[in-house]
Amino acid sequence: MSHCGLGGRWTRRQRRAKNGTIARVAEGRCRMRALIVGAGIAGLVAARQLGLAGWSVDVLERAPEPRPEGYMMDFFGPGVQAAERIGIYPYLAQAAYRIEAAAYVDHEGRETARLDYARFSQLAGGNVLSLLRPDMENAALRALGDAPAGSVRLHYGHRASRVAQQPRSVAVAAKDRHGETRWFDADLLIGADGLHSAVRGAVFGPDSGCLRDLGLRAAAYIVDEPGINAGARNRFVLTDSVGRTAGYYGLHDGRVACLLVYRALPGDPQNARDRLRRHFTGLGAAVDRLLELCPEEPYDDVVAQVVMPRLSRGNTVLLGDAGGAVSLLAGQGGSLAVAGAAELAASLEHLEDPEWIPAALAGFSARWQVTVRTAQATGRRAAASFLPATRAGLLLRRWVVRGSNVPPIDRLIARRIVATLAK
């Protein structure tokens, strides 16, 4: 938002503002208040941008600290453009890995197909970053330092439990790690709390009408295994298998990040670790070893999309996966988190009265939904190709990956893929 006049002077429109807003004007600066639930990528970037625009921002995160677990993800498309525009690209680039190739291997570890990252990135327009999800969140945390001191406050270990909407404001009750409840009130509420958003459930109703299950599950965890780390040699290794795919990548510190995607079966064990061992044992010595090291409760969730008719209601808006999850297989979650946060903040930064917030949010929702729906269509196609259900589908994927390295077929494949990406 803009400052409320210069040298302490207010505009005529600002003098007509409601008493509640005027009471928050200090030293000529208008301090509208935002409350963000979720300290993931979208929530942190939105907090930074609103803080830079003069807002007072509180961020509630149910986890006791930044999450250390996560999977490798590519960052490209609209997120790169937004990151460059708002000045956080250097933070992300500093955390990026230099992956040379995505290599598919059989159960004996022999490569069956390889996608050269540098070559494909060039054909796809360049500027593709490979980032570990927690590293991306840490980069967003570092970028918060660009906002004025005290403008953004992080509250880890606070779980949102209730939302109360008023005509021109909103309040959220949050329980801290000791079970104590505290109310936070604000002019704006942003639900950036992921696929199973508490804000979405409280403000828009139960999830039954908006979660689109793609029929898959995905698990992710990080383990200490220097031998497998060295064997990956800057490759993202994936098993060339039907109905299930295990992927792993060696991190800088000798650990290995694992991503396992599968279709749930009747009679699967309730315990996530047992379930993963049932599905993935036998895909090779490296995968078997990573399954041995799997923690008892790794991240394991449905691969789903959130399809909403609108992203805002009153002074509340959904951001990131909370309002438009595309599925992690689309490869665009991080990109859309950054781009969406930048777009939302741009829609709000010049507001001078809380009464204007609902209209600004409705406009953002209408514009951003176009991008989200395009990305979700890509995500549905990616789910089918990432996890082939038949041997024929596996062979087709193998041919496509191999063809991406053969001129001029590589250009045709790159053009087809790029054409499906959200712009």
Coordinates of C-alpha atoms in Angstrom, one line a residue:
M1 CA 0.0 0.0 0.0
S2 CA 1.1 3.6 -0.4
H3 CA 2.0 5.8 2.6
C4 CA -0.9 7.9 3.9
G5 CA 0.2 11.2 2.5
L6 CA 3.6 12.9 2.8
G7 CA 5.0 14.5 5.9
G8 CA 2.0 13.3 7.9
R9 CA -0.6 14.9 5.6
W10 CA -3.6 12.8 4.7
T11 CA -5.6 12.9 1.5
R12 CA -9.3 13.9 1.6
R13 CA -10.2 10.3 0.9
Q14 CA -8.2 9.1 3.8
R15 CA -9.8 11.6 6.2
R16 CA -13.1 9.9 5.4
A17 CA -11.7 6.5 6.4
K18 CA -13.3 4.7 9.3
N19 CA -12.2 5.4 12.8
G20 CA -10.6 2.0 13.2
T21 CA -8.3 2.7 10.3
I22 CA -7.4 6.3 11.4
A23 CA -6.5 4.9 14.9
R24 CA -3.8 2.8 13.2
V25 CA -2.2 5.7 11.4
A26 CA 1.1 6.7 13.1
E27 CA 3.5 9.3 11.9
G28 CA 1.7 9.7 8.6
R29 CA 1.9 6.0 7.7
C30 CA -1.2 3.8 7.1
R31 CA -0.7 0.4 8.8
M32 CA -3.3 -2.0 7.5
R33 CA -3.0 -5.4 9.1
A34 CA -2.6 -8.8 7.4
L35 CA -2.8 -12.2 9.0
I36 CA -1.3 -15.1 7.1
V37 CA -1.9 -18.7 8.1
G38 CA 0.9 -20.9 6.8
A39 CA 4.6 -20.2 6.7
G40 CA 5.3 -22.1 3.5
I41 CA 6.6 -20.6 0.3
A42 CA 3.4 -18.7 -0.6
G43 CA 2.8 -17.4 2.9
L44 CA 6.4 -16.1 3.4
V45 CA 6.6 -14.4 0.0
A46 CA 3.2 -12.7 0.6
A47 CA 4.4 -11.6 4.0
R48 CA 7.5 -10.1 2.6
Q49 CA 5.7 -8.2 -0.2
L50 CA 3.0 -6.8 2.1
G51 CA 5.7 -5.8 4.7
L52 CA 7.5 -3.9 2.0
A53 CA 4.2 -2.2 1.0
G54 CA 3.8 -0.9 4.6
W55 CA 1.4 -3.5 6.0
S56 CA 1.7 -4.9 9.5
V57 CA 1.8 -8.7 9.1
D58 CA 1.5 -11.7 11.4
V59 CA 2.2 -15.2 10.1
L60 CA 0.9 -18.2 12.0
E61 CA 2.5 -21.6 11.4
R62 CA 1.4 -24.8 13.1
A63 CA 4.8 -26.5 12.9
P64 CA 7.2 -25.6 15.8
E65 CA 9.9 -24.5 13.4
P66 CA 10.7 -24.4 9.6
R67 CA 10.2 -27.9 8.3
P68 CA 13.4 -29.7 7.4
E69 CA 11.8 -32.4 5.2
G70 CA 10.9 -32.1 1.6
Y71 CA 11.5 -33.1 -2.0
M72 CA 13.4 -31.8 -5.0
M73 CA 11.4 -29.5 -7.2
D74 CA 12.0 -27.5 -10.4
F75 CA 11.3 -23.8 -10.4
F76 CA 10.5 -22.2 -13.7
G77 CA 7.9 -20.3 -15.7
P78 CA 5.8 -17.6 -14.0
G79 CA 7.6 -18.0 -10.7
V80 CA 10.9 -17.1 -12.2
Q81 CA 9.5 -14.0 -13.8
A82 CA 7.8 -13.0 -10.5
A83 CA 10.9 -13.7 -8.4
E84 CA 13.1 -11.5 -10.7
R85 CA 10.5 -8.7 -10.6
I86 CA 10.2 -8.6 -6.8
G87 CA 13.8 -9.2 -6.1
I88 CA 13.9 -12.7 -4.4
Y89 CA 15.5 -14.6 -7.4
P90 CA 19.1 -14.2 -5.9
Y91 CA 18.0 -15.9 -2.7
L92 CA 16.5 -18.8 -4.7
A93 CA 19.5 -19.1 -7.1
Q94 CA 21.9 -19.3 -4.1
A95 CA 20.0 -22.3 -2.8
A96 CA 19.7 -24.1 -6.1
Y97 CA 21.3 -27.5 -7.1
R98 CA 22.9 -28.1 -10.4
I99 CA 21.3 -31.3 -11.6
E100 CA 23.0 -32.6 -14.8
A101 CA 20.3 -35.2 -15.7
A102 CA 17.2 -37.1 -14.7
A103 CA 18.1 -40.7 -15.2
Y104 CA 15.7 -43.6 -15.3
V105 CA 17.3 -46.9 -14.1
D106 CA 16.1 -50.6 -14.0
H107 CA 16.2 -52.8 -10.9
E108 CA 19.9 -53.4 -11.4
G109 CA 20.8 -49.7 -11.6
R110 CA 21.4 -49.5 -15.3
E111 CA 20.2 -46.4 -17.1
T112 CA 17.3 -47.0 -19.5
A113 CA 16.8 -43.3 -20.4
R114 CA 18.3 -40.0 -19.6
L115 CA 17.0 -36.4 -19.8
D116 CA 19.8 -33.9 -20.0
Y117 CA 18.8 -31.0 -17.8
A118 CA 21.1 -28.3 -19.3
R119 CA 19.9 -29.2 -22.8
F120 CA 16.3 -29.3 -22.0
S121 CA 16.4 -26.1 -19.9
Q122 CA 17.9 -24.4 -23.0
L123 CA 15.2 -25.7 -25.2
A124 CA 12.5 -24.8 -22.7
G125 CA 13.7 -21.2 -22.6
G126 CA 16.3 -21.5 -19.9
N127 CA 16.3 -20.2 -16.3
V128 CA 15.2 -23.4 -14.5
L129 CA 16.3 -23.8 -10.9
S130 CA 16.3 -27.2 -9.1
L131 CA 15.5 -26.6 -5.4
L132 CA 14.9 -28.7 -2.3
R133 CA 11.5 -27.6 -0.9
P134 CA 12.9 -26.7 2.6
D135 CA 15.8 -24.8 1.0
M136 CA 13.2 -22.8 -1.0
E137 CA 11.3 -22.0 2.2
N138 CA 14.6 -21.0 3.9
A139 CA 15.4 -18.7 1.0
A140 CA 12.0 -17.0 1.4
L141 CA 12.7 -16.6 5.1
R142 CA 16.0 -14.9 4.4
A143 CA 14.2 -12.6 1.9
L144 CA 11.9 -11.5 4.8
G145 CA 14.9 -9.4 5.9
D146 CA 14.2 -7.0 3.1
A147 CA 11.0 -5.9 4.8
P148 CA 11.1 -3.1 7.4
A149 CA 12.1 -4.2 10.8
G150 CA 9.1 -5.3 12.9
S151 CA 6.7 -5.3 9.9
V152 CA 6.5 -9.1 9.7
R153 CA 6.1 -11.3 12.8
L154 CA 6.4 -15.1 12.6
H155 CA 4.5 -17.3 15.1
Y156 CA 5.7 -20.9 14.9
G157 CA 3.8 -23.5 16.9
H158 CA 0.4 -21.8 16.4
R159 CA -2.4 -23.9 15.0
A160 CA -5.4 -21.9 13.6
S161 CA -8.5 -23.3 15.3
R162 CA -11.3 -20.8 14.5
V163 CA -12.0 -18.0 12.1
A164 CA -14.5 -15.2 12.8
Q165 CA -15.3 -12.9 9.9
Q166 CA -16.7 -9.4 10.4
P167 CA -17.9 -7.0 7.7
R168 CA -14.6 -5.2 7.5
S169 CA -12.2 -7.4 9.4
V170 CA -11.4 -11.0 10.4
A171 CA -10.1 -12.7 13.5
V172 CA -8.4 -16.1 14.0
A173 CA -8.0 -18.1 17.2
A174 CA -4.8 -20.0 17.3
K175 CA -3.5 -22.6 19.9
D176 CA 0.1 -22.4 20.7
R177 CA 2.3 -25.4 21.6
H178 CA 1.3 -25.2 25.2
G179 CA -2.5 -25.4 24.4
E180 CA -3.1 -21.7 25.1
T181 CA -5.5 -19.9 22.7
R182 CA -4.8 -16.4 21.4
W183 CA -6.9 -14.3 19.1
F184 CA -5.3 -12.4 16.2
D185 CA -7.4 -9.8 14.4
A186 CA -6.6 -8.2 11.1
D187 CA -8.1 -6.4 8.1
L188 CA -7.0 -9.2 5.8
L189 CA -6.7 -13.0 6.2
I190 CA -4.6 -15.1 3.8
G191 CA -5.0 -18.8 4.0
A192 CA -1.7 -20.2 2.7
D193 CA -1.8 -23.4 4.8
G194 CA -1.6 -26.1 2.1
L195 CA -3.6 -28.8 0.6
H196 CA -5.7 -29.5 3.7
S197 CA -6.2 -25.9 4.6
A198 CA -7.9 -25.1 7.9
V199 CA -8.7 -21.6 6.6
R200 CA -10.4 -23.0 3.6
G201 CA -12.5 -25.4 5.7
A202 CA -13.5 -22.7 8.1
V203 CA -14.4 -20.0 5.6
F204 CA -15.5 -21.9 2.5
G205 CA -16.8 -25.1 4.0
P206 CA -15.7 -28.8 3.9
D207 CA -13.2 -30.1 1.5
S208 CA -15.5 -32.7 -0.2
G209 CA -16.4 -30.4 -3.0
C210 CA -13.0 -29.0 -3.9
L211 CA -10.4 -31.8 -3.5
R212 CA -9.8 -33.6 -6.8
D213 CA -7.9 -36.9 -6.0
L214 CA -5.7 -37.9 -8.9
G215 CA -5.5 -41.5 -7.6
L216 CA -1.9 -41.4 -6.5
R217 CA 0.0 -41.0 -3.3
A218 CA 3.4 -39.4 -2.8
A219 CA 5.9 -39.8 0.0
A220 CA 9.1 -37.8 0.7
Y221 CA 11.9 -38.0 3.3
I222 CA 15.6 -37.3 3.7
V223 CA 18.1 -39.8 5.0
D224 CA 21.9 -39.9 5.7
E225 CA 23.4 -42.3 3.1
P226 CA 26.8 -41.0 1.7
G227 CA 27.2 -44.1 -0.5
I228 CA 24.0 -43.6 -2.4
N229 CA 24.6 -39.8 -2.4
A230 CA 28.0 -40.4 -4.2
G231 CA 26.4 -42.8 -6.7
A232 CA 23.8 -40.4 -7.8
R233 CA 26.5 -38.1 -9.2
N234 CA 24.4 -35.0 -9.7
R235 CA 21.6 -37.0 -11.3
F236 CA 18.0 -37.2 -10.2
V237 CA 17.6 -41.0 -10.3
L238 CA 14.2 -42.5 -10.9
T239 CA 13.2 -46.1 -11.2
D240 CA 11.9 -47.2 -14.6
S241 CA 8.9 -49.1 -13.2
V242 CA 5.2 -49.6 -13.8
G243 CA 2.7 -48.3 -11.3
R244 CA 5.2 -46.9 -8.9
T245 CA 8.3 -44.7 -9.2
A246 CA 11.0 -44.1 -6.6
G247 CA 13.3 -41.1 -7.1
Y248 CA 16.3 -39.9 -5.1
Y249 CA 18.9 -37.2 -5.3
G250 CA 22.2 -36.6 -3.4
L251 CA 22.3 -33.4 -1.3
H252 CA 25.4 -31.3 -0.6
D253 CA 25.8 -32.6 3.0
G254 CA 25.9 -36.3 2.0
R255 CA 22.2 -37.0 2.7
V256 CA 19.7 -38.3 0.1
A257 CA 16.3 -36.8 -0.7
C258 CA 13.7 -39.4 -1.6
L259 CA 10.4 -39.1 -3.4
L260 CA 8.2 -42.1 -3.9
V261 CA 5.0 -42.0 -5.9
Y262 CA 2.5 -44.9 -6.1
R263 CA -1.1 -46.0 -6.3
A264 CA -2.7 -47.2 -3.0
L265 CA -4.0 -50.8 -2.9
P266 CA -6.6 -52.5 -0.9
G267 CA -5.1 -53.9 2.3
D268 CA -2.2 -51.4 2.4
P269 CA -0.7 -51.1 5.9
Q270 CA -1.9 -48.1 7.9
N271 CA 1.7 -47.2 8.9
A272 CA 3.3 -45.1 6.1
R273 CA 6.7 -46.7 6.4
D274 CA 5.3 -50.3 6.1
R275 CA 3.1 -49.1 3.2
L276 CA 6.1 -47.8 1.3
R277 CA 8.1 -50.9 1.9
R278 CA 5.3 -53.0 0.5
H279 CA 5.1 -51.0 -2.7
F280 CA 8.8 -50.3 -3.4
T281 CA 10.8 -53.2 -2.1
G282 CA 12.6 -54.9 -5.0
L283 CA 13.2 -51.9 -7.3
G284 CA 16.9 -52.1 -6.7
A285 CA 19.6 -52.2 -4.0
A286 CA 19.6 -48.4 -3.6
V287 CA 15.9 -48.2 -3.2
D288 CA 15.9 -51.1 -0.7
R289 CA 18.5 -49.4 1.3
L290 CA 16.6 -46.1 1.4
L291 CA 13.5 -48.0 2.5
E292 CA 15.5 -49.5 5.4
L293 CA 16.4 -45.9 6.5
C294 CA 12.8 -44.6 6.0
P295 CA 11.6 -42.8 9.2
E296 CA 8.5 -44.2 10.8
E297 CA 6.3 -41.3 9.9
P298 CA 7.5 -39.8 6.6
Y299 CA 5.5 -37.3 4.6
D300 CA 2.9 -39.4 2.8
D301 CA -0.2 -37.8 1.3
V302 CA -2.6 -38.0 -1.6
V303 CA -1.7 -36.4 -4.9
A304 CA -4.6 -34.1 -5.4
Q305 CA -5.7 -30.7 -6.8
V306 CA -7.8 -28.0 -5.1
V307 CA -10.5 -26.8 -7.5
M308 CA -12.3 -23.7 -6.2
P309 CA -15.0 -21.6 -8.0
R310 CA -13.4 -18.6 -6.3
L311 CA -10.4 -17.9 -4.0
S312 CA -11.9 -15.1 -1.9
R313 CA -14.8 -14.4 0.4
G314 CA -15.0 -11.1 2.1
N315 CA -11.6 -10.1 3.6
T316 CA -10.3 -13.7 3.3
V317 CA -8.3 -15.1 0.3
L318 CA -6.7 -18.5 -0.4
L319 CA -3.1 -18.6 -1.7
G320 CA -0.9 -21.4 -3.0
D321 CA -2.0 -25.0 -2.6
A322 CA -4.8 -23.9 -0.2
G323 CA -6.8 -22.5 -3.1
G324 CA -5.2 -24.0 -6.2
A325 CA -3.0 -27.0 -5.6
V326 CA -1.9 -28.4 -9.0
S327 CA -0.2 -31.5 -7.5
L328 CA 3.5 -31.9 -6.9
L329 CA 3.8 -34.0 -10.1
A330 CA 3.0 -30.9 -12.2
G331 CA 6.4 -29.4 -11.2
Q332 CA 4.8 -25.9 -10.8
G333 CA 3.8 -25.7 -7.1
G334 CA 6.7 -23.6 -6.1
S335 CA 6.5 -21.4 -9.2
L336 CA 2.8 -20.7 -8.7
A337 CA 3.4 -20.1 -4.9
V338 CA 5.8 -17.3 -5.7
A339 CA 3.9 -15.9 -8.7
G340 CA 0.6 -16.0 -6.9
A341 CA 2.0 -14.3 -3.8
A342 CA 3.5 -11.5 -5.9
E343 CA 0.2 -11.0 -7.8
L344 CA -1.8 -10.9 -4.6
A345 CA 0.5 -8.4 -3.0
A346 CA 0.4 -6.2 -6.1
S347 CA -3.4 -6.2 -5.9
L348 CA -3.3 -4.9 -2.4
E349 CA -0.2 -2.7 -2.1
H350 CA -1.9 0.6 -3.0
L351 CA -5.1 0.2 -1.0
E352 CA -5.8 3.0 1.5
D353 CA -9.0 1.7 3.2
P354 CA -9.8 -1.8 4.5
E355 CA -13.2 -1.4 2.8
W356 CA -11.5 -1.8 -0.6
I357 CA -10.0 -5.2 0.3
P358 CA -12.9 -7.5 -0.8
A359 CA -13.1 -6.0 -4.3
A360 CA -9.3 -6.2 -4.6
L361 CA -9.4 -9.9 -3.6
A362 CA -12.2 -10.7 -6.0
G363 CA -10.2 -9.1 -8.8
F364 CA -7.1 -11.1 -7.9
S365 CA -9.2 -14.3 -7.7
A366 CA -10.6 -13.8 -11.2
R367 CA -7.2 -13.2 -12.8
W368 CA -5.2 -15.8 -10.9
Q369 CA -7.8 -18.6 -11.5
V370 CA -6.9 -18.5 -15.2
T371 CA -3.3 -19.3 -14.5
V372 CA -4.2 -22.0 -11.9
R373 CA -6.6 -23.8 -14.2
T374 CA -4.0 -23.9 -17.0
A375 CA -1.5 -25.4 -14.5
Q376 CA -4.0 -27.9 -13.2
A377 CA -4.7 -29.2 -16.7
T378 CA -0.9 -29.7 -17.1
G379 CA -0.8 -31.4 -13.7
R380 CA -3.4 -34.0 -14.7
R381 CA -1.5 -34.9 -17.8
A382 CA 1.8 -35.1 -15.8
A383 CA 0.3 -37.5 -13.3
A384 CA -0.6 -40.0 -16.1
S385 CA 2.8 -39.8 -17.7
F386 CA 4.9 -39.8 -14.5
L387 CA 3.4 -43.0 -13.3
P388 CA 2.6 -45.3 -16.3
A389 CA 0.0 -48.0 -15.4
T390 CA 1.1 -50.4 -18.1
R391 CA 4.3 -51.7 -19.8
A392 CA 3.2 -50.0 -23.0
G393 CA 2.9 -46.7 -21.1
L394 CA 6.4 -47.2 -19.6
L395 CA 7.9 -47.8 -23.1
L396 CA 6.2 -44.7 -24.5
R397 CA 7.7 -42.6 -21.6
R398 CA 11.1 -44.1 -22.2
W399 CA 10.9 -43.2 -25.9
V400 CA 9.8 -39.6 -25.2
V401 CA 12.7 -39.1 -22.7
R402 CA 15.2 -40.6 -25.1
G403 CA 13.8 -38.5 -27.9
S404 CA 14.3 -35.3 -25.9
N405 CA 18.1 -35.7 -26.5
V406 CA 17.9 -36.2 -30.2
P407 CA 17.8 -33.2 -32.6
P408 CA 15.3 -32.2 -34.1
I409 CA 13.0 -34.4 -32.0
D410 CA 14.2 -32.6 -28.9
R411 CA 12.8 -29.3 -30.1
L412 CA 9.4 -30.8 -30.9
I413 CA 9.1 -32.4 -27.5
A414 CA 10.3 -29.2 -25.7
R415 CA 7.9 -27.1 -27.7
R416 CA 5.0 -29.4 -26.7
I417 CA 5.9 -29.4 -23.0
V418 CA 6.5 -25.6 -22.9
A419 CA 3.1 -25.0 -24.6
T420 CA 1.4 -26.7 -21.6
L421 CA 3.1 -24.7 -19.0
A422 CA 1.3 -21.9 -17.1
K423 CA 2.5 -18.5 -18.4

